[in-house]
């Protein structure tokens, strides 16, 4: 997970109000007693992550226990402890259909160079343009919140690689054509 600029988890989340670090993501919604299909908040907190952006499009990812001096302790906080300061999280239940629409639009906005926070605002506004009266209720679209820096994603590494690759390709083709002209 630490090798990617964006980490997106779209799965089920379960909050443990008694022991917030026991809150977990589940790979499927069926309840089981085994931890095999779970990713706990305490496990996330022990990771070494440096993602530019973490998107948690699951239910209640910003829900937990409020600790004095610490804020909300739960799934979102675990990613901050692991080193990922930029989070798109949910404050209550998410509707799968609406979540998909907003997150897809969010990715489009991020890809076009908009800032991380601005991209979420625009994705919500775009969703509301197409939503019916029932789906325009804030329950459906207002659950997502962004915390972190507002700048666009840092794409400077990919830009440098693109220029380097382009330069090497031009050099290769140039040498190829010079070699053909000289008859070698």
mmCIF file of N, CA, C and O in Angstrom, residues 44-97:
data_model
loop_
_atom_site.group_PDB
_atom_site.id
_atom_site.type_symbol
_atom_site.label_atom_id
_atom_site.label_comp_id
_atom_site.label_asym_id
_atom_site.label_seq_id
_atom_site.Cartn_x
_atom_site.Cartn_y
_atom_site.Cartn_z
ATOM 1 N N UNK A 44 -3.531 -0.981 10.789
ATOM 2 C CA UNK A 44 -3.278 0.160 9.899
ATOM 3 C C UNK A 44 -2.347 1.142 10.576
ATOM 4 O O UNK A 44 -1.387 1.630 9.968
ATOM 5 N N UNK A 45 -2.592 1.426 11.854
ATOM 6 C CA UNK A 45 -1.782 2.400 12.591
ATOM 7 C C UNK A 45 -0.312 1.989 12.668
ATOM 8 O O UNK A 45 0.568 2.844 12.778
ATOM 9 N N UNK A 46 -0.019 0.706 12.574
ATOM 10 C CA UNK A 46 1.357 0.208 12.654
ATOM 11 C C UNK A 46 2.068 0.192 11.300
ATOM 12 O O UNK A 46 3.262 -0.054 11.229
ATOM 13 N N UNK A 47 1.346 0.479 10.225
ATOM 14 C CA UNK A 47 1.943 0.496 8.887
ATOM 15 C C UNK A 47 2.775 1.757 8.691
ATOM 16 O O UNK A 47 2.628 2.738 9.413
ATOM 17 N N UNK A 48 3.641 1.716 7.711
ATOM 18 C CA UNK A 48 4.422 2.881 7.312
ATOM 19 C C UNK A 48 3.913 3.325 5.952
ATOM 20 O O UNK A 48 4.358 2.824 4.923
ATOM 21 N N UNK A 49 2.967 4.252 5.935
ATOM 22 C CA UNK A 49 2.366 4.726 4.697
ATOM 23 C C UNK A 49 2.804 6.151 4.420
ATOM 24 O O UNK A 49 3.035 6.921 5.346
ATOM 25 N N UNK A 50 2.886 6.477 3.157
ATOM 26 C CA UNK A 50 3.228 7.841 2.756
ATOM 27 C C UNK A 50 2.427 8.201 1.509
ATOM 28 O O UNK A 50 2.948 8.789 0.578
ATOM 29 N N UNK A 51 1.158 7.801 1.504
ATOM 30 C CA UNK A 51 0.306 8.054 0.345
ATOM 31 C C UNK A 51 -0.017 9.534 0.255
ATOM 32 O O UNK A 51 -0.185 10.208 1.262
ATOM 33 N N UNK A 52 -0.127 10.047 -0.978
ATOM 34 C CA UNK A 52 -0.558 11.426 -1.172
ATOM 35 C C UNK A 52 -2.032 11.586 -0.822
ATOM 36 O O UNK A 52 -2.460 12.668 -0.441
ATOM 37 N N UNK A 53 -2.793 10.514 -0.969
ATOM 38 C CA UNK A 53 -4.229 10.579 -0.728
ATOM 39 C C UNK A 53 -4.758 9.192 -0.378
ATOM 40 O O UNK A 53 -4.425 8.212 -1.045
ATOM 41 N N UNK A 54 -5.574 9.128 0.672
ATOM 42 C CA UNK A 54 -6.269 7.895 1.044
ATOM 43 C C UNK A 54 -7.766 8.177 0.963
ATOM 44 O O UNK A 54 -8.259 9.141 1.556
ATOM 45 N N UNK A 55 -8.470 7.346 0.210
ATOM 46 C CA UNK A 55 -9.918 7.471 0.050
ATOM 47 C C UNK A 55 -10.558 6.260 0.710
ATOM 48 O O UNK A 55 -10.285 5.121 0.329
ATOM 49 N N UNK A 56 -11.395 6.528 1.705
ATOM 50 C CA UNK A 56 -12.077 5.463 2.423
ATOM 51 C C UNK A 56 -13.567 5.569 2.118
ATOM 52 O O UNK A 56 -14.323 6.224 2.824
ATOM 53 N N UNK A 57 -13.987 4.939 1.027
ATOM 54 C CA UNK A 57 -15.399 4.998 0.653
ATOM 55 C C UNK A 57 -16.121 3.782 1.213
ATOM 56 O O UNK A 57 -16.546 2.889 0.507
ATOM 57 N N UNK A 58 -16.196 3.780 2.518
ATOM 58 C CA UNK A 58 -16.909 2.765 3.286
ATOM 59 C C UNK A 58 -17.733 3.507 4.336
ATOM 60 O O UNK A 58 -17.529 4.702 4.560
ATOM 61 N N UNK A 59 -18.624 2.821 4.975
ATOM 62 C CA UNK A 59 -19.479 3.467 5.980
ATOM 63 C C UNK A 59 -18.685 3.835 7.237
ATOM 64 O O UNK A 59 -17.823 3.077 7.682
ATOM 65 N N UNK A 60 -18.983 5.005 7.776
ATOM 66 C CA UNK A 60 -18.518 5.408 9.107
ATOM 67 C C UNK A 60 -17.001 5.430 9.298
ATOM 68 O O UNK A 60 -16.508 5.127 10.385
ATOM 69 N N UNK A 61 -16.240 5.787 8.296
ATOM 70 C CA UNK A 61 -14.780 5.742 8.434
ATOM 71 C C UNK A 61 -14.233 6.867 9.303
ATOM 72 O O UNK A 61 -13.088 6.812 9.726
ATOM 73 N N UNK A 62 -15.036 7.894 9.574
ATOM 74 C CA UNK A 62 -14.617 8.960 10.481
ATOM 75 C C UNK A 62 -15.377 8.880 11.801
ATOM 76 O O UNK A 62 -15.490 9.851 12.527
ATOM 77 N N UNK A 63 -15.895 7.715 12.109
ATOM 78 C CA UNK A 63 -16.633 7.508 13.347
ATOM 79 C C UNK A 63 -15.736 6.735 14.296
ATOM 80 O O UNK A 63 -14.972 5.864 13.887
ATOM 81 N N UNK A 64 -15.817 7.060 15.569
ATOM 82 C CA UNK A 64 -15.027 6.365 16.568
ATOM 83 C C UNK A 64 -15.283 6.953 17.932
ATOM 84 O O UNK A 64 -16.296 7.612 18.161
ATOM 85 N N UNK A 65 -14.345 6.771 18.817
ATOM 86 C CA UNK A 65 -14.440 7.283 20.171
ATOM 87 C C UNK A 65 -13.651 8.583 20.240
ATOM 88 O O UNK A 65 -12.528 8.656 19.750
ATOM 89 N N UNK A 66 -14.232 9.611 20.851
ATOM 90 C CA UNK A 66 -13.539 10.884 21.008
ATOM 91 C C UNK A 66 -12.704 10.832 22.282
ATOM 92 O O UNK A 66 -13.234 10.642 23.373
ATOM 93 N N UNK A 67 -11.395 10.979 22.103
ATOM 94 C CA UNK A 67 -10.456 10.957 23.223
ATOM 95 C C UNK A 67 -9.952 12.373 23.462
ATOM 96 O O UNK A 67 -9.613 13.072 22.505
ATOM 97 N N UNK A 68 -9.882 12.784 24.724
ATOM 98 C CA UNK A 68 -9.364 14.111 25.043
ATOM 99 C C UNK A 68 -7.941 14.276 24.501
ATOM 100 O O UNK A 68 -7.085 13.427 24.736
ATOM 101 N N UNK A 69 -7.728 15.337 23.767
ATOM 102 C CA UNK A 69 -6.404 15.623 23.219
ATOM 103 C C UNK A 69 -6.055 14.833 21.976
ATOM 104 O O UNK A 69 -5.015 15.042 21.376
ATOM 105 N N UNK A 70 -6.897 13.893 21.582
ATOM 106 C CA UNK A 70 -6.616 13.043 20.430
ATOM 107 C C UNK A 70 -7.620 13.210 19.306
ATOM 108 O O UNK A 70 -7.331 12.911 18.169
ATOM 109 N N UNK A 71 -8.837 13.614 19.632
ATOM 110 C CA UNK A 71 -9.889 13.688 18.631
ATOM 111 C C UNK A 71 -10.556 12.338 18.484
ATOM 112 O O UNK A 71 -10.563 11.525 19.404
ATOM 113 N N UNK A 72 -11.093 12.072 17.293
ATOM 114 C CA UNK A 72 -11.798 10.819 17.034
ATOM 115 C C UNK A 72 -10.780 9.713 16.763
ATOM 116 O O UNK A 72 -9.941 9.826 15.875
ATOM 117 N N UNK A 73 -10.838 8.654 17.544
ATOM 118 C CA UNK A 73 -9.956 7.502 17.364
ATOM 119 C C UNK A 73 -10.759 6.422 16.663
ATOM 120 O O UNK A 73 -11.793 5.988 17.153
ATOM 121 N N UNK A 74 -10.291 6.023 15.485
ATOM 122 C CA UNK A 74 -10.974 5.007 14.705
ATOM 123 C C UNK A 74 -10.209 4.730 13.432
ATOM 124 O O UNK A 74 -8.983 4.895 13.371
ATOM 125 N N UNK A 75 -10.915 4.353 12.394
ATOM 126 C CA UNK A 75 -10.271 3.947 11.143
ATOM 127 C C UNK A 75 -9.515 5.090 10.467
ATOM 128 O O UNK A 75 -8.366 4.922 10.067
ATOM 129 N N UNK A 76 -10.143 6.256 10.329
ATOM 130 C CA UNK A 76 -9.464 7.377 9.666
ATOM 131 C C UNK A 76 -8.222 7.792 10.436
ATOM 132 O O UNK A 76 -7.166 8.044 9.853
ATOM 133 N N UNK A 77 -8.324 7.857 11.736
ATOM 134 C CA UNK A 77 -7.185 8.246 12.577
ATOM 135 C C UNK A 77 -6.018 7.273 12.400
ATOM 136 O O UNK A 77 -4.856 7.669 12.426
ATOM 137 N N UNK A 78 -6.310 6.007 12.183
ATOM 138 C CA UNK A 78 -5.252 5.007 11.989
ATOM 139 C C UNK A 78 -4.401 5.323 10.765
ATOM 140 O O UNK A 78 -3.188 5.128 10.781
ATOM 141 N N UNK A 79 -5.031 5.814 9.707
ATOM 142 C CA UNK A 79 -4.268 6.171 8.514
ATOM 143 C C UNK A 79 -3.388 7.395 8.764
ATOM 144 O O UNK A 79 -2.282 7.485 8.246
ATOM 145 N N UNK A 80 -3.872 8.325 9.581
ATOM 146 C CA UNK A 80 -3.037 9.468 9.942
ATOM 147 C C UNK A 80 -1.832 9.007 10.748
ATOM 148 O O UNK A 80 -0.716 9.456 10.515
ATOM 149 N N UNK A 81 -2.045 8.105 11.699
ATOM 150 C CA UNK A 81 -0.940 7.577 12.497
ATOM 151 C C UNK A 81 0.065 6.816 11.642
ATOM 152 O O UNK A 81 1.260 6.795 11.935
ATOM 153 N N UNK A 82 -0.414 6.206 10.561
ATOM 154 C CA UNK A 82 0.464 5.448 9.664
ATOM 155 C C UNK A 82 1.243 6.353 8.710
ATOM 156 O O UNK A 82 2.137 5.889 8.018
ATOM 157 N N UNK A 83 0.901 7.644 8.661
ATOM 158 C CA UNK A 83 1.666 8.577 7.837
ATOM 159 C C UNK A 83 0.948 9.128 6.624
ATOM 160 O O UNK A 83 1.570 9.753 5.778
ATOM 161 N N UNK A 84 -0.344 8.903 6.493
ATOM 162 C CA UNK A 84 -1.117 9.417 5.360
ATOM 163 C C UNK A 84 -1.994 10.572 5.838
ATOM 164 O O UNK A 84 -3.081 10.344 6.376
ATOM 165 N N UNK A 85 -1.544 11.815 5.631
ATOM 166 C CA UNK A 85 -2.271 12.949 6.201
ATOM 167 C C UNK A 85 -3.478 13.422 5.394
ATOM 168 O O UNK A 85 -4.291 14.180 5.905
ATOM 169 N N UNK A 86 -3.612 13.019 4.144
ATOM 170 C CA UNK A 86 -4.699 13.489 3.279
ATOM 171 C C UNK A 86 -5.747 12.399 3.120
ATOM 172 O O UNK A 86 -5.492 11.385 2.478
ATOM 173 N N UNK A 87 -6.922 12.632 3.715
ATOM 174 C CA UNK A 87 -7.947 11.596 3.778
ATOM 175 C C UNK A 87 -9.283 12.089 3.253
ATOM 176 O O UNK A 87 -9.736 13.171 3.622
ATOM 177 N N UNK A 88 -9.924 11.273 2.433
ATOM 178 C CA UNK A 88 -11.321 11.470 2.057
ATOM 179 C C UNK A 88 -12.079 10.379 2.798
ATOM 180 O O UNK A 88 -11.838 9.188 2.557
ATOM 181 N N UNK A 89 -12.970 10.775 3.715
ATOM 182 C CA UNK A 89 -13.589 9.831 4.634
ATOM 183 C C UNK A 89 -15.095 10.057 4.702
ATOM 184 O O UNK A 89 -15.600 11.053 4.191
ATOM 185 N N UNK A 90 -15.790 9.132 5.356
ATOM 186 C CA UNK A 90 -17.245 9.252 5.498
ATOM 187 C C UNK A 90 -17.614 9.428 6.960
ATOM 188 O O UNK A 90 -16.969 8.878 7.853
ATOM 189 N N UNK A 91 -18.672 10.201 7.189
ATOM 190 C CA UNK A 91 -19.108 10.503 8.548
ATOM 191 C C UNK A 91 -20.308 9.668 8.994
ATOM 192 O O UNK A 91 -20.694 9.726 10.153
ATOM 193 N N UNK A 92 -20.907 8.939 8.079
ATOM 194 C CA UNK A 92 -22.025 8.052 8.391
ATOM 195 C C UNK A 92 -22.129 7.024 7.274
ATOM 196 O O UNK A 92 -21.208 6.886 6.457
ATOM 197 N N UNK A 93 -23.242 6.317 7.202
ATOM 198 C CA UNK A 93 -23.444 5.289 6.184
ATOM 199 C C UNK A 93 -23.332 5.885 4.783
ATOM 200 O O UNK A 93 -23.702 7.033 4.563
ATOM 201 N N UNK A 94 -22.827 5.089 3.850
ATOM 202 C CA UNK A 94 -22.745 5.536 2.459
ATOM 203 C C UNK A 94 -23.631 4.654 1.594
ATOM 204 O O UNK A 94 -23.762 3.459 1.837
ATOM 205 N N UNK A 95 -24.250 5.263 0.620
ATOM 206 C CA UNK A 95 -25.032 4.546 -0.376
ATOM 207 C C UNK A 95 -24.071 4.117 -1.484
ATOM 208 O O UNK A 95 -23.327 4.951 -2.014
ATOM 209 N N UNK A 96 -24.057 2.841 -1.846
ATOM 210 C CA UNK A 96 -23.100 2.338 -2.845
ATOM 211 C C UNK A 96 -23.200 3.068 -4.173
ATOM 212 O O UNK A 96 -22.183 3.433 -4.772
ATOM 213 N N UNK A 97 -24.404 3.269 -4.653
ATOM 214 C CA UNK A 97 -24.607 3.907 -5.951
ATOM 215 C C UNK A 97 -24.107 5.352 -5.935
ATOM 216 O O UNK A 97 -23.364 5.783 -6.818
#
